[in-house]
Amino acid sequence: MVAARLVHPSQTRRALGLGAGLGMLALVLLLLGITIGSTGLDSLAAMRQDPVAWQIVWDIRLPRTAGAWVTGALLGLAGAVAQGLFRNPLADPYLLGSGSGASLGAALALLMMGRPQAMAMSGSWWLQLGITGAAFVGAVLAVMLTLTLARGAQHTLRLLLGGVIVGVVLGAAKDLVTVAAPGILESMQGFTLGSTSFLGWQAVALMAAVLLICLVAAFLLAPVLDGLTLGESTAASLGLMLPGLRAALVAVLALATATAVAHAGLIAFVGLAAPHLVRPLVRARHGALLLLSAAMGGALLMLADLLARWLLAPQELPVGVLTALIGGGYLLWLMHRRGLVGGTR
């Protein structure tokens, strides 16, 4: 067992308080989410008498808002796992090439379906299922390719380099597909900017099930991340079977990221920013950090989704653009505060 540093009881109380606060925030944002849309509060007021208004709230607004939380939670969890696994605060869920693989899979699906303009993110459910499935398969295959190049999960540096190479190559392949079939460019733009617009209850249920599996697995593997903070040699000397446990962490990272990207496209900065938002508030081991990062990621994406619907209503902004602005702005402020931007440390 890893002899992890003891956490002061006050930090435990702070972690519990932060978790409760994030839960309350998610509930408030969920309630706000059912009031924001092209018809404003009219649909909410007419729910009892108008079946169309009921359908707008129950089948569109509510699953979209709940789906935004689950997607953000998956990315927040994946970001915390990636940063702990690679011992790098700049690691994000797409580090193993899953984002580029998902984009390539979606582009190939649009190309093979043959009706690119009709197959934007607003297509029928079976078309969406095909694009989602192709994106998921592409993300998983990209991670497997990274593991092949890195000769397994034994060496963190090899994994990092392999992920960078796979990301660049598959990104270039996706660009070649869009050049060969420019008709899919508009559809791919929606995917690469990220969107929660067409998340339904089936997608929410599937992502929630994957999130639960990943949370349980990551929590059980949290002592490995605690050990890795002391260095790989020290962690190995403590009796941790690093190759197998590292492979399990990569599997959690890949599954969470692939599921989120397949359903909502490429959403930037949520996985990177969520752990950074948690760490200044609570000094905790990775078990608590993973759970809180998931909750923070969910709240962050829900907030971005609400702003995307509200700022230019009835038009919508791409949610991935807002997450990049919010998360990137926070990280820039954090770097400036620590003397890494605009001065010398």
mmCIF file of C-alpha atoms in Angstrom:
data_model
loop_
_atom_site.group_PDB
_atom_site.id
_atom_site.type_symbol
_atom_site.label_atom_id
_atom_site.label_comp_id
_atom_site.label_asym_id
_atom_site.label_seq_id
_atom_site.Cartn_x
_atom_site.Cartn_y
_atom_site.Cartn_z
ATOM 1 C CA MET A 1 0.000 0.000 0.000
ATOM 2 C CA VAL A 2 1.251 3.429 -0.864
ATOM 3 C CA ALA A 3 2.236 5.480 2.140
ATOM 4 C CA ALA A 4 0.466 8.585 0.920
ATOM 5 C CA ARG A 5 0.744 11.856 2.771
ATOM 6 C CA LEU A 6 -1.919 12.358 5.391
ATOM 7 C CA VAL A 7 -4.504 14.970 4.604
ATOM 8 C CA HIS A 8 -5.486 17.343 7.370
ATOM 9 C CA PRO A 9 -9.102 16.919 8.580
ATOM 10 C CA SER A 10 -9.833 20.514 7.594
ATOM 11 C CA GLN A 11 -8.934 19.656 4.003
ATOM 12 C CA THR A 12 -11.314 16.714 4.139
ATOM 13 C CA ARG A 13 -14.079 19.048 5.272
ATOM 14 C CA ARG A 14 -13.179 21.471 2.504
ATOM 15 C CA ALA A 15 -13.338 18.655 -0.048
ATOM 16 C CA LEU A 16 -16.773 17.621 1.207
ATOM 17 C CA GLY A 17 -17.903 21.240 1.176
ATOM 18 C CA LEU A 18 -16.632 21.756 -2.369
ATOM 19 C CA GLY A 19 -18.377 18.587 -3.521
ATOM 20 C CA ALA A 20 -21.641 19.725 -1.955
ATOM 21 C CA GLY A 21 -21.239 23.186 -3.478
ATOM 22 C CA LEU A 22 -20.613 21.774 -6.933
ATOM 23 C CA GLY A 23 -23.652 19.537 -6.550
ATOM 24 C CA MET A 24 -25.851 22.496 -5.648
ATOM 25 C CA LEU A 25 -24.384 24.516 -8.511
ATOM 26 C CA ALA A 26 -25.174 21.696 -10.944
ATOM 27 C CA LEU A 27 -28.770 21.603 -9.704
ATOM 28 C CA VAL A 28 -29.157 25.374 -10.115
ATOM 29 C CA LEU A 29 -27.674 25.247 -13.619
ATOM 30 C CA LEU A 30 -29.976 22.352 -14.486
ATOM 31 C CA LEU A 31 -33.002 24.391 -13.467
ATOM 32 C CA LEU A 32 -31.713 27.353 -15.461
ATOM 33 C CA GLY A 33 -31.104 25.087 -18.440
ATOM 34 C CA ILE A 34 -34.785 24.226 -18.825
ATOM 35 C CA THR A 35 -35.664 27.938 -19.032
ATOM 36 C CA ILE A 36 -33.219 28.940 -21.775
ATOM 37 C CA GLY A 37 -34.027 28.341 -25.422
ATOM 38 C CA SER A 38 -35.362 29.932 -28.572
ATOM 39 C CA THR A 39 -38.863 30.154 -27.045
ATOM 40 C CA GLY A 40 -37.629 31.466 -23.702
ATOM 41 C CA LEU A 41 -39.911 30.943 -20.697
ATOM 42 C CA ASP A 42 -43.009 30.494 -22.866
ATOM 43 C CA SER A 43 -42.472 26.748 -23.196
ATOM 44 C CA LEU A 44 -41.979 26.398 -19.454
ATOM 45 C CA ALA A 45 -45.167 28.313 -18.679
ATOM 46 C CA ALA A 46 -47.230 26.326 -21.197
ATOM 47 C CA MET A 47 -46.001 22.858 -20.242
ATOM 48 C CA ARG A 48 -49.259 21.747 -18.594
ATOM 49 C CA GLN A 49 -51.528 22.731 -21.474
ATOM 50 C CA ASP A 50 -49.298 22.396 -24.544
ATOM 51 C CA PRO A 51 -47.762 18.982 -25.370
ATOM 52 C CA VAL A 52 -45.312 20.676 -27.746
ATOM 53 C CA ALA A 53 -44.024 22.880 -24.922
ATOM 54 C CA TRP A 54 -43.692 19.805 -22.723
ATOM 55 C CA GLN A 55 -41.705 18.064 -25.455
ATOM 56 C CA ILE A 56 -39.396 21.078 -25.843
ATOM 57 C CA VAL A 57 -38.581 21.109 -22.135
ATOM 58 C CA TRP A 58 -38.490 17.378 -21.453
ATOM 59 C CA ASP A 59 -37.023 16.012 -24.693
ATOM 60 C CA ILE A 60 -34.704 18.871 -25.741
ATOM 61 C CA ARG A 61 -33.702 21.262 -22.967
ATOM 62 C CA LEU A 62 -33.475 18.859 -20.036
ATOM 63 C CA PRO A 63 -31.429 16.078 -21.711
ATOM 64 C CA ARG A 64 -29.187 18.683 -23.317
ATOM 65 C CA THR A 65 -28.401 20.317 -19.971
ATOM 66 C CA ALA A 66 -27.962 16.992 -18.183
ATOM 67 C CA GLY A 67 -25.861 15.725 -21.080
ATOM 68 C CA ALA A 68 -23.622 18.778 -20.832
ATOM 69 C CA TRP A 69 -22.918 17.913 -17.188
ATOM 70 C CA VAL A 70 -22.134 14.265 -17.944
ATOM 71 C CA THR A 71 -19.902 15.211 -20.885
ATOM 72 C CA GLY A 72 -18.024 17.754 -18.801
ATOM 73 C CA ALA A 73 -17.677 15.250 -15.964
ATOM 74 C CA LEU A 74 -16.143 12.691 -18.324
ATOM 75 C CA LEU A 75 -13.657 15.260 -19.620
ATOM 76 C CA GLY A 76 -12.858 16.564 -16.127
ATOM 77 C CA LEU A 77 -12.180 13.035 -14.887
ATOM 78 C CA ALA A 78 -10.074 12.235 -17.949
ATOM 79 C CA GLY A 79 -8.066 15.427 -17.478
ATOM 80 C CA ALA A 80 -7.309 14.630 -13.835
ATOM 81 C CA VAL A 81 -6.236 11.104 -14.768
ATOM 82 C CA ALA A 82 -4.019 12.392 -17.598
ATOM 83 C CA GLN A 83 -2.321 14.998 -15.409
ATOM 84 C CA GLY A 84 -1.679 12.468 -12.661
ATOM 85 C CA LEU A 85 -0.529 9.736 -15.036
ATOM 86 C CA PHE A 86 1.882 11.947 -16.982
ATOM 87 C CA ARG A 87 2.770 14.087 -13.939
ATOM 88 C CA ASN A 88 2.228 17.108 -16.147
ATOM 89 C CA PRO A 89 -0.222 19.917 -15.254
ATOM 90 C CA LEU A 90 -0.645 20.700 -18.978
ATOM 91 C CA ALA A 91 -1.837 17.197 -19.888
ATOM 92 C CA ASP A 92 -5.362 17.016 -21.270
ATOM 93 C CA PRO A 93 -7.728 14.171 -22.267
ATOM 94 C CA TYR A 94 -6.706 14.354 -25.935
ATOM 95 C CA LEU A 95 -3.036 13.702 -25.231
ATOM 96 C CA LEU A 96 -3.116 10.121 -26.524
ATOM 97 C CA GLY A 97 -4.523 11.103 -29.930
ATOM 98 C CA SER A 98 -8.158 10.317 -29.154
ATOM 99 C CA GLY A 99 -9.412 13.702 -30.369
ATOM 100 C CA SER A 100 -7.759 13.368 -33.769
ATOM 101 C CA GLY A 101 -8.916 9.765 -34.047
ATOM 102 C CA ALA A 102 -12.502 10.745 -33.294
ATOM 103 C CA SER A 103 -12.364 13.557 -35.856
ATOM 104 C CA LEU A 104 -11.021 11.205 -38.510
ATOM 105 C CA GLY A 105 -13.702 8.632 -37.696
ATOM 106 C CA ALA A 106 -16.456 11.226 -37.975
ATOM 107 C CA ALA A 107 -15.040 12.552 -41.259
ATOM 108 C CA LEU A 108 -14.888 9.041 -42.767
ATOM 109 C CA ALA A 109 -18.443 8.335 -41.613
ATOM 110 C CA LEU A 110 -19.714 11.516 -43.262
ATOM 111 C CA LEU A 111 -17.787 10.676 -46.424
ATOM 112 C CA MET A 112 -19.104 7.114 -46.663
ATOM 113 C CA MET A 113 -22.698 8.110 -45.953
ATOM 114 C CA GLY A 114 -22.576 10.167 -49.110
ATOM 115 C CA ARG A 115 -24.887 13.026 -48.127
ATOM 116 C CA PRO A 116 -22.609 15.333 -46.191
ATOM 117 C CA GLN A 117 -24.826 18.391 -46.164
ATOM 118 C CA ALA A 118 -27.756 16.422 -44.762
ATOM 119 C CA MET A 119 -25.605 14.722 -42.200
ATOM 120 C CA ALA A 120 -24.615 17.593 -40.036
ATOM 121 C CA MET A 121 -25.114 17.269 -36.317
ATOM 122 C CA SER A 122 -28.852 17.735 -36.928
ATOM 123 C CA GLY A 123 -29.304 14.495 -38.881
ATOM 124 C CA SER A 124 -31.739 11.698 -38.053
ATOM 125 C CA TRP A 125 -31.032 9.423 -35.131
ATOM 126 C CA TRP A 126 -29.529 6.563 -37.129
ATOM 127 C CA LEU A 127 -27.202 8.928 -38.957
ATOM 128 C CA GLN A 128 -26.174 10.392 -35.630
ATOM 129 C CA LEU A 129 -25.608 6.871 -34.323
ATOM 130 C CA GLY A 130 -23.312 6.169 -37.257
ATOM 131 C CA ILE A 131 -21.279 9.335 -36.734
ATOM 132 C CA THR A 132 -21.113 8.790 -32.973
ATOM 133 C CA GLY A 133 -20.055 5.185 -33.379
ATOM 134 C CA ALA A 134 -17.408 6.066 -35.955
ATOM 135 C CA ALA A 135 -16.018 8.811 -33.720
ATOM 136 C CA PHE A 136 -15.866 6.433 -30.764
ATOM 137 C CA VAL A 137 -14.130 3.724 -32.786
ATOM 138 C CA GLY A 138 -11.694 6.288 -34.196
ATOM 139 C CA ALA A 139 -10.816 7.531 -30.711
ATOM 140 C CA VAL A 140 -10.258 4.031 -29.349
ATOM 141 C CA LEU A 141 -8.169 2.964 -32.354
ATOM 142 C CA ALA A 142 -6.044 6.107 -31.989
ATOM 143 C CA VAL A 143 -5.272 5.224 -28.376
ATOM 144 C CA MET A 144 -4.469 1.642 -29.386
ATOM 145 C CA LEU A 145 -2.124 2.966 -32.075
ATOM 146 C CA THR A 146 -0.444 5.169 -29.478
ATOM 147 C CA LEU A 147 0.016 2.158 -27.193
ATOM 148 C CA THR A 148 1.481 0.192 -30.106
ATOM 149 C CA LEU A 149 3.994 2.928 -30.895
ATOM 150 C CA ALA A 150 4.863 3.258 -27.208
ATOM 151 C CA ARG A 151 5.228 -0.533 -26.903
ATOM 152 C CA GLY A 152 2.634 -0.667 -24.167
ATOM 153 C CA ALA A 153 2.017 1.553 -21.186
ATOM 154 C CA GLN A 154 5.300 0.876 -19.390
ATOM 155 C CA HIS A 155 6.983 4.180 -20.207
ATOM 156 C CA THR A 156 5.239 7.503 -19.682
ATOM 157 C CA LEU A 157 7.545 9.416 -22.035
ATOM 158 C CA ARG A 158 6.922 6.954 -24.860
ATOM 159 C CA LEU A 159 3.185 7.295 -24.339
ATOM 160 C CA LEU A 160 3.456 11.064 -24.481
ATOM 161 C CA LEU A 161 5.530 11.080 -27.666
ATOM 162 C CA GLY A 162 3.381 8.403 -29.266
ATOM 163 C CA GLY A 163 0.229 10.392 -28.530
ATOM 164 C CA VAL A 164 1.688 13.536 -30.073
ATOM 165 C CA ILE A 165 2.721 11.678 -33.225
ATOM 166 C CA VAL A 166 -0.617 9.892 -33.592
ATOM 167 C CA GLY A 167 -2.507 13.146 -33.045
ATOM 168 C CA VAL A 168 -0.554 14.955 -35.753
ATOM 169 C CA VAL A 169 -0.788 12.120 -38.284
ATOM 170 C CA LEU A 170 -4.498 11.423 -37.787
ATOM 171 C CA GLY A 171 -5.248 15.153 -37.804
ATOM 172 C CA ALA A 172 -3.506 15.427 -41.160
ATOM 173 C CA ALA A 173 -5.460 12.416 -42.432
ATOM 174 C CA LYS A 174 -8.709 14.121 -41.388
ATOM 175 C CA ASP A 175 -7.650 17.250 -43.263
ATOM 176 C CA LEU A 176 -6.980 15.153 -46.380
ATOM 177 C CA VAL A 177 -10.476 13.677 -46.154
ATOM 178 C CA THR A 178 -12.054 17.141 -45.924
ATOM 179 C CA VAL A 179 -9.951 18.355 -48.865
ATOM 180 C CA ALA A 180 -11.060 15.362 -50.950
ATOM 181 C CA ALA A 181 -14.703 15.930 -49.980
ATOM 182 C CA PRO A 182 -15.194 19.637 -49.215
ATOM 183 C CA GLY A 183 -18.916 19.082 -48.791
ATOM 184 C CA ILE A 184 -18.366 17.618 -45.332
ATOM 185 C CA LEU A 185 -16.402 20.646 -44.150
ATOM 186 C CA GLU A 186 -19.424 22.386 -42.631
ATOM 187 C CA SER A 187 -20.475 19.256 -40.784
ATOM 188 C CA MET A 188 -16.947 18.668 -39.515
ATOM 189 C CA GLN A 189 -16.738 22.238 -38.297
ATOM 190 C CA GLY A 190 -19.689 21.570 -36.015
ATOM 191 C CA PHE A 191 -17.961 18.455 -34.698
ATOM 192 C CA THR A 192 -14.580 20.073 -34.105
ATOM 193 C CA LEU A 193 -16.122 23.101 -32.342
ATOM 194 C CA GLY A 194 -18.159 20.869 -30.069
ATOM 195 C CA SER A 195 -21.917 20.832 -29.548
ATOM 196 C CA THR A 196 -24.377 19.609 -26.922
ATOM 197 C CA SER A 197 -27.398 20.567 -29.040
ATOM 198 C CA PHE A 198 -28.471 17.069 -30.001
ATOM 199 C CA LEU A 199 -27.868 15.086 -26.841
ATOM 200 C CA GLY A 200 -30.917 12.958 -26.090
ATOM 201 C CA TRP A 201 -31.876 10.764 -23.174
ATOM 202 C CA GLN A 202 -30.306 7.662 -24.733
ATOM 203 C CA ALA A 203 -26.955 9.427 -25.102
ATOM 204 C CA VAL A 204 -27.217 10.795 -21.550
ATOM 205 C CA ALA A 205 -27.938 7.326 -20.155
ATOM 206 C CA LEU A 206 -25.047 5.758 -22.057
ATOM 207 C CA MET A 207 -22.587 8.464 -21.021
ATOM 208 C CA ALA A 208 -23.790 8.309 -17.408
ATOM 209 C CA ALA A 209 -23.169 4.549 -17.324
ATOM 210 C CA VAL A 210 -19.668 5.010 -18.746
ATOM 211 C CA LEU A 211 -19.011 7.836 -16.269
ATOM 212 C CA LEU A 212 -19.988 5.616 -13.348
ATOM 213 C CA ILE A 213 -17.690 2.838 -14.544
ATOM 214 C CA CYS A 214 -14.806 5.239 -15.076
ATOM 215 C CA LEU A 215 -15.315 6.947 -11.700
ATOM 216 C CA VAL A 216 -15.260 3.642 -9.837
ATOM 217 C CA ALA A 217 -12.203 2.401 -11.742
ATOM 218 C CA ALA A 218 -10.334 5.711 -11.353
ATOM 219 C CA PHE A 219 -11.106 5.883 -7.633
ATOM 220 C CA LEU A 220 -9.771 2.343 -7.118
ATOM 221 C CA LEU A 221 -6.636 3.262 -9.095
ATOM 222 C CA ALA A 222 -6.124 6.588 -7.286
ATOM 223 C CA PRO A 223 -3.364 5.199 -5.008
ATOM 224 C CA VAL A 224 -1.332 4.543 -8.156
ATOM 225 C CA LEU A 225 -1.497 8.225 -9.055
ATOM 226 C CA ASP A 226 -0.560 9.107 -5.472
ATOM 227 C CA GLY A 227 2.453 6.850 -5.809
ATOM 228 C CA LEU A 228 3.473 8.300 -9.156
ATOM 229 C CA THR A 229 3.693 11.762 -7.606
ATOM 230 C CA LEU A 230 6.711 10.407 -5.716
ATOM 231 C CA GLY A 231 8.360 9.211 -8.928
ATOM 232 C CA GLU A 232 8.151 5.957 -10.868
ATOM 233 C CA SER A 233 11.093 4.312 -9.100
ATOM 234 C CA THR A 234 9.682 5.149 -5.686
ATOM 235 C CA ALA A 235 6.227 3.956 -6.700
ATOM 236 C CA ALA A 236 7.697 0.659 -7.927
ATOM 237 C CA SER A 237 9.621 0.241 -4.677
ATOM 238 C CA LEU A 238 6.325 0.566 -2.788
ATOM 239 C CA GLY A 239 5.082 -2.583 -4.487
ATOM 240 C CA LEU A 240 2.924 -1.094 -7.216
ATOM 241 C CA MET A 241 2.725 -3.167 -10.413
ATOM 242 C CA LEU A 242 3.140 -0.110 -12.600
ATOM 243 C CA PRO A 243 2.849 -1.605 -16.129
ATOM 244 C CA GLY A 244 -0.551 -3.180 -15.554
ATOM 245 C CA LEU A 245 -1.907 -0.391 -13.378
ATOM 246 C CA ARG A 246 -0.718 2.261 -15.837
ATOM 247 C CA ALA A 247 -2.474 0.373 -18.646
ATOM 248 C CA ALA A 248 -5.679 0.376 -16.576
ATOM 249 C CA LEU A 249 -5.402 4.144 -16.105
ATOM 250 C CA VAL A 250 -4.886 4.589 -19.853
ATOM 251 C CA ALA A 251 -8.012 2.508 -20.441
ATOM 252 C CA VAL A 252 -10.032 4.760 -18.113
ATOM 253 C CA LEU A 253 -8.632 7.853 -19.832
ATOM 254 C CA ALA A 254 -9.396 6.483 -23.306
ATOM 255 C CA LEU A 255 -12.927 5.293 -22.482
ATOM 256 C CA ALA A 256 -13.977 8.550 -20.793
ATOM 257 C CA THR A 257 -12.527 10.734 -23.537
ATOM 258 C CA ALA A 258 -13.818 8.648 -26.430
ATOM 259 C CA THR A 259 -17.348 8.568 -25.002
ATOM 260 C CA ALA A 260 -17.463 12.335 -24.458
ATOM 261 C CA VAL A 261 -15.967 13.211 -27.842
ATOM 262 C CA ALA A 262 -18.148 10.769 -29.756
ATOM 263 C CA HIS A 263 -21.333 12.371 -28.420
ATOM 264 C CA ALA A 264 -20.406 16.059 -28.151
ATOM 265 C CA GLY A 265 -17.440 16.581 -30.464
ATOM 266 C CA LEU A 266 -14.150 18.216 -29.508
ATOM 267 C CA ILE A 267 -14.720 20.459 -26.496
ATOM 268 C CA ALA A 268 -11.570 22.304 -25.522
ATOM 269 C CA PHE A 269 -10.072 23.124 -22.128
ATOM 270 C CA VAL A 270 -12.678 21.472 -19.870
ATOM 271 C CA GLY A 271 -10.450 18.491 -19.127
ATOM 272 C CA LEU A 272 -7.415 20.725 -18.742
ATOM 273 C CA ALA A 273 -9.013 23.434 -16.609
ATOM 274 C CA ALA A 274 -11.215 21.387 -14.258
ATOM 275 C CA PRO A 275 -8.368 19.893 -12.142
ATOM 276 C CA HIS A 276 -6.669 23.305 -12.001
ATOM 277 C CA LEU A 277 -9.879 24.839 -10.653
ATOM 278 C CA VAL A 278 -10.052 22.204 -7.913
ATOM 279 C CA ARG A 279 -6.443 22.159 -6.703
ATOM 280 C CA PRO A 280 -6.287 25.745 -5.335
ATOM 281 C CA LEU A 281 -9.474 25.097 -3.347
ATOM 282 C CA VAL A 282 -8.695 21.695 -1.845
ATOM 283 C CA ARG A 283 -5.446 19.933 -1.028
ATOM 284 C CA ALA A 284 -6.444 16.305 -1.443
ATOM 285 C CA ARG A 285 -5.217 12.945 -2.612
ATOM 286 C CA HIS A 286 -6.103 11.757 -6.074
ATOM 287 C CA GLY A 287 -9.177 9.856 -4.892
ATOM 288 C CA ALA A 288 -10.947 13.085 -3.953
ATOM 289 C CA LEU A 289 -9.282 15.074 -6.731
ATOM 290 C CA LEU A 290 -10.656 12.763 -9.411
ATOM 291 C CA LEU A 291 -14.229 12.988 -8.115
ATOM 292 C CA LEU A 292 -14.091 16.752 -7.624
ATOM 293 C CA SER A 293 -12.523 17.289 -11.049
ATOM 294 C CA ALA A 294 -15.393 15.362 -12.629
ATOM 295 C CA ALA A 295 -17.940 17.508 -10.765
ATOM 296 C CA MET A 296 -16.052 20.687 -11.700
ATOM 297 C CA GLY A 297 -15.884 19.672 -15.358
ATOM 298 C CA GLY A 298 -19.614 19.014 -15.396
ATOM 299 C CA ALA A 299 -20.402 22.410 -13.862
ATOM 300 C CA LEU A 300 -18.009 24.184 -16.225
ATOM 301 C CA LEU A 301 -19.540 22.679 -19.351
ATOM 302 C CA MET A 302 -23.079 23.277 -18.110
ATOM 303 C CA LEU A 303 -22.237 26.944 -17.560
ATOM 304 C CA ALA A 304 -20.663 27.205 -21.011
ATOM 305 C CA ASP A 305 -23.693 25.521 -22.582
ATOM 306 C CA LEU A 306 -26.083 27.973 -20.908
ATOM 307 C CA LEU A 307 -23.995 30.936 -22.049
ATOM 308 C CA ALA A 308 -23.851 29.508 -25.585
ATOM 309 C CA ARG A 309 -27.655 29.474 -25.674
ATOM 310 C CA TRP A 310 -28.219 32.806 -23.941
ATOM 311 C CA LEU A 311 -25.612 35.296 -25.191
ATOM 312 C CA LEU A 312 -26.891 35.603 -28.784
ATOM 313 C CA ALA A 313 -30.349 34.065 -28.334
ATOM 314 C CA PRO A 314 -32.147 32.826 -30.365
ATOM 315 C CA GLN A 315 -28.861 32.002 -32.146
ATOM 316 C CA GLU A 316 -26.325 29.768 -30.449
ATOM 317 C CA LEU A 317 -22.574 29.938 -30.098
ATOM 318 C CA PRO A 318 -20.435 26.794 -30.406
ATOM 319 C CA VAL A 319 -19.981 25.570 -26.850
ATOM 320 C CA GLY A 320 -16.375 24.559 -27.562
ATOM 321 C CA VAL A 321 -15.518 28.190 -28.320
ATOM 322 C CA LEU A 322 -16.861 29.329 -24.952
ATOM 323 C CA THR A 323 -15.066 26.591 -23.019
ATOM 324 C CA ALA A 324 -11.832 27.626 -24.714
ATOM 325 C CA LEU A 325 -12.424 31.256 -23.755
ATOM 326 C CA ILE A 326 -13.416 30.466 -20.164
ATOM 327 C CA GLY A 327 -10.845 27.749 -19.506
ATOM 328 C CA GLY A 328 -8.067 29.405 -21.465
ATOM 329 C CA GLY A 329 -8.717 32.746 -19.808
ATOM 330 C CA TYR A 330 -8.538 31.162 -16.381
ATOM 331 C CA LEU A 331 -5.295 29.360 -17.153
ATOM 332 C CA LEU A 332 -3.743 32.562 -18.507
ATOM 333 C CA TRP A 333 -4.752 34.371 -15.319
ATOM 334 C CA LEU A 334 -3.313 31.533 -13.256
ATOM 335 C CA MET A 335 -0.013 31.655 -15.141
ATOM 336 C CA HIS A 336 0.136 35.432 -14.721
ATOM 337 C CA ARG A 337 -0.573 35.078 -11.006
ATOM 338 C CA ARG A 338 2.296 32.612 -10.661
ATOM 339 C CA GLY A 339 4.660 34.854 -12.597
ATOM 340 C CA LEU A 340 4.852 32.708 -15.714
ATOM 341 C CA VAL A 341 3.372 35.380 -18.001
ATOM 342 C CA GLY A 342 4.208 39.053 -18.142
ATOM 343 C CA GLY A 343 7.248 38.854 -15.925
ATOM 344 C CA THR A 344 9.925 36.677 -14.460
ATOM 345 C CA ARG A 345 9.369 34.187 -11.725
#
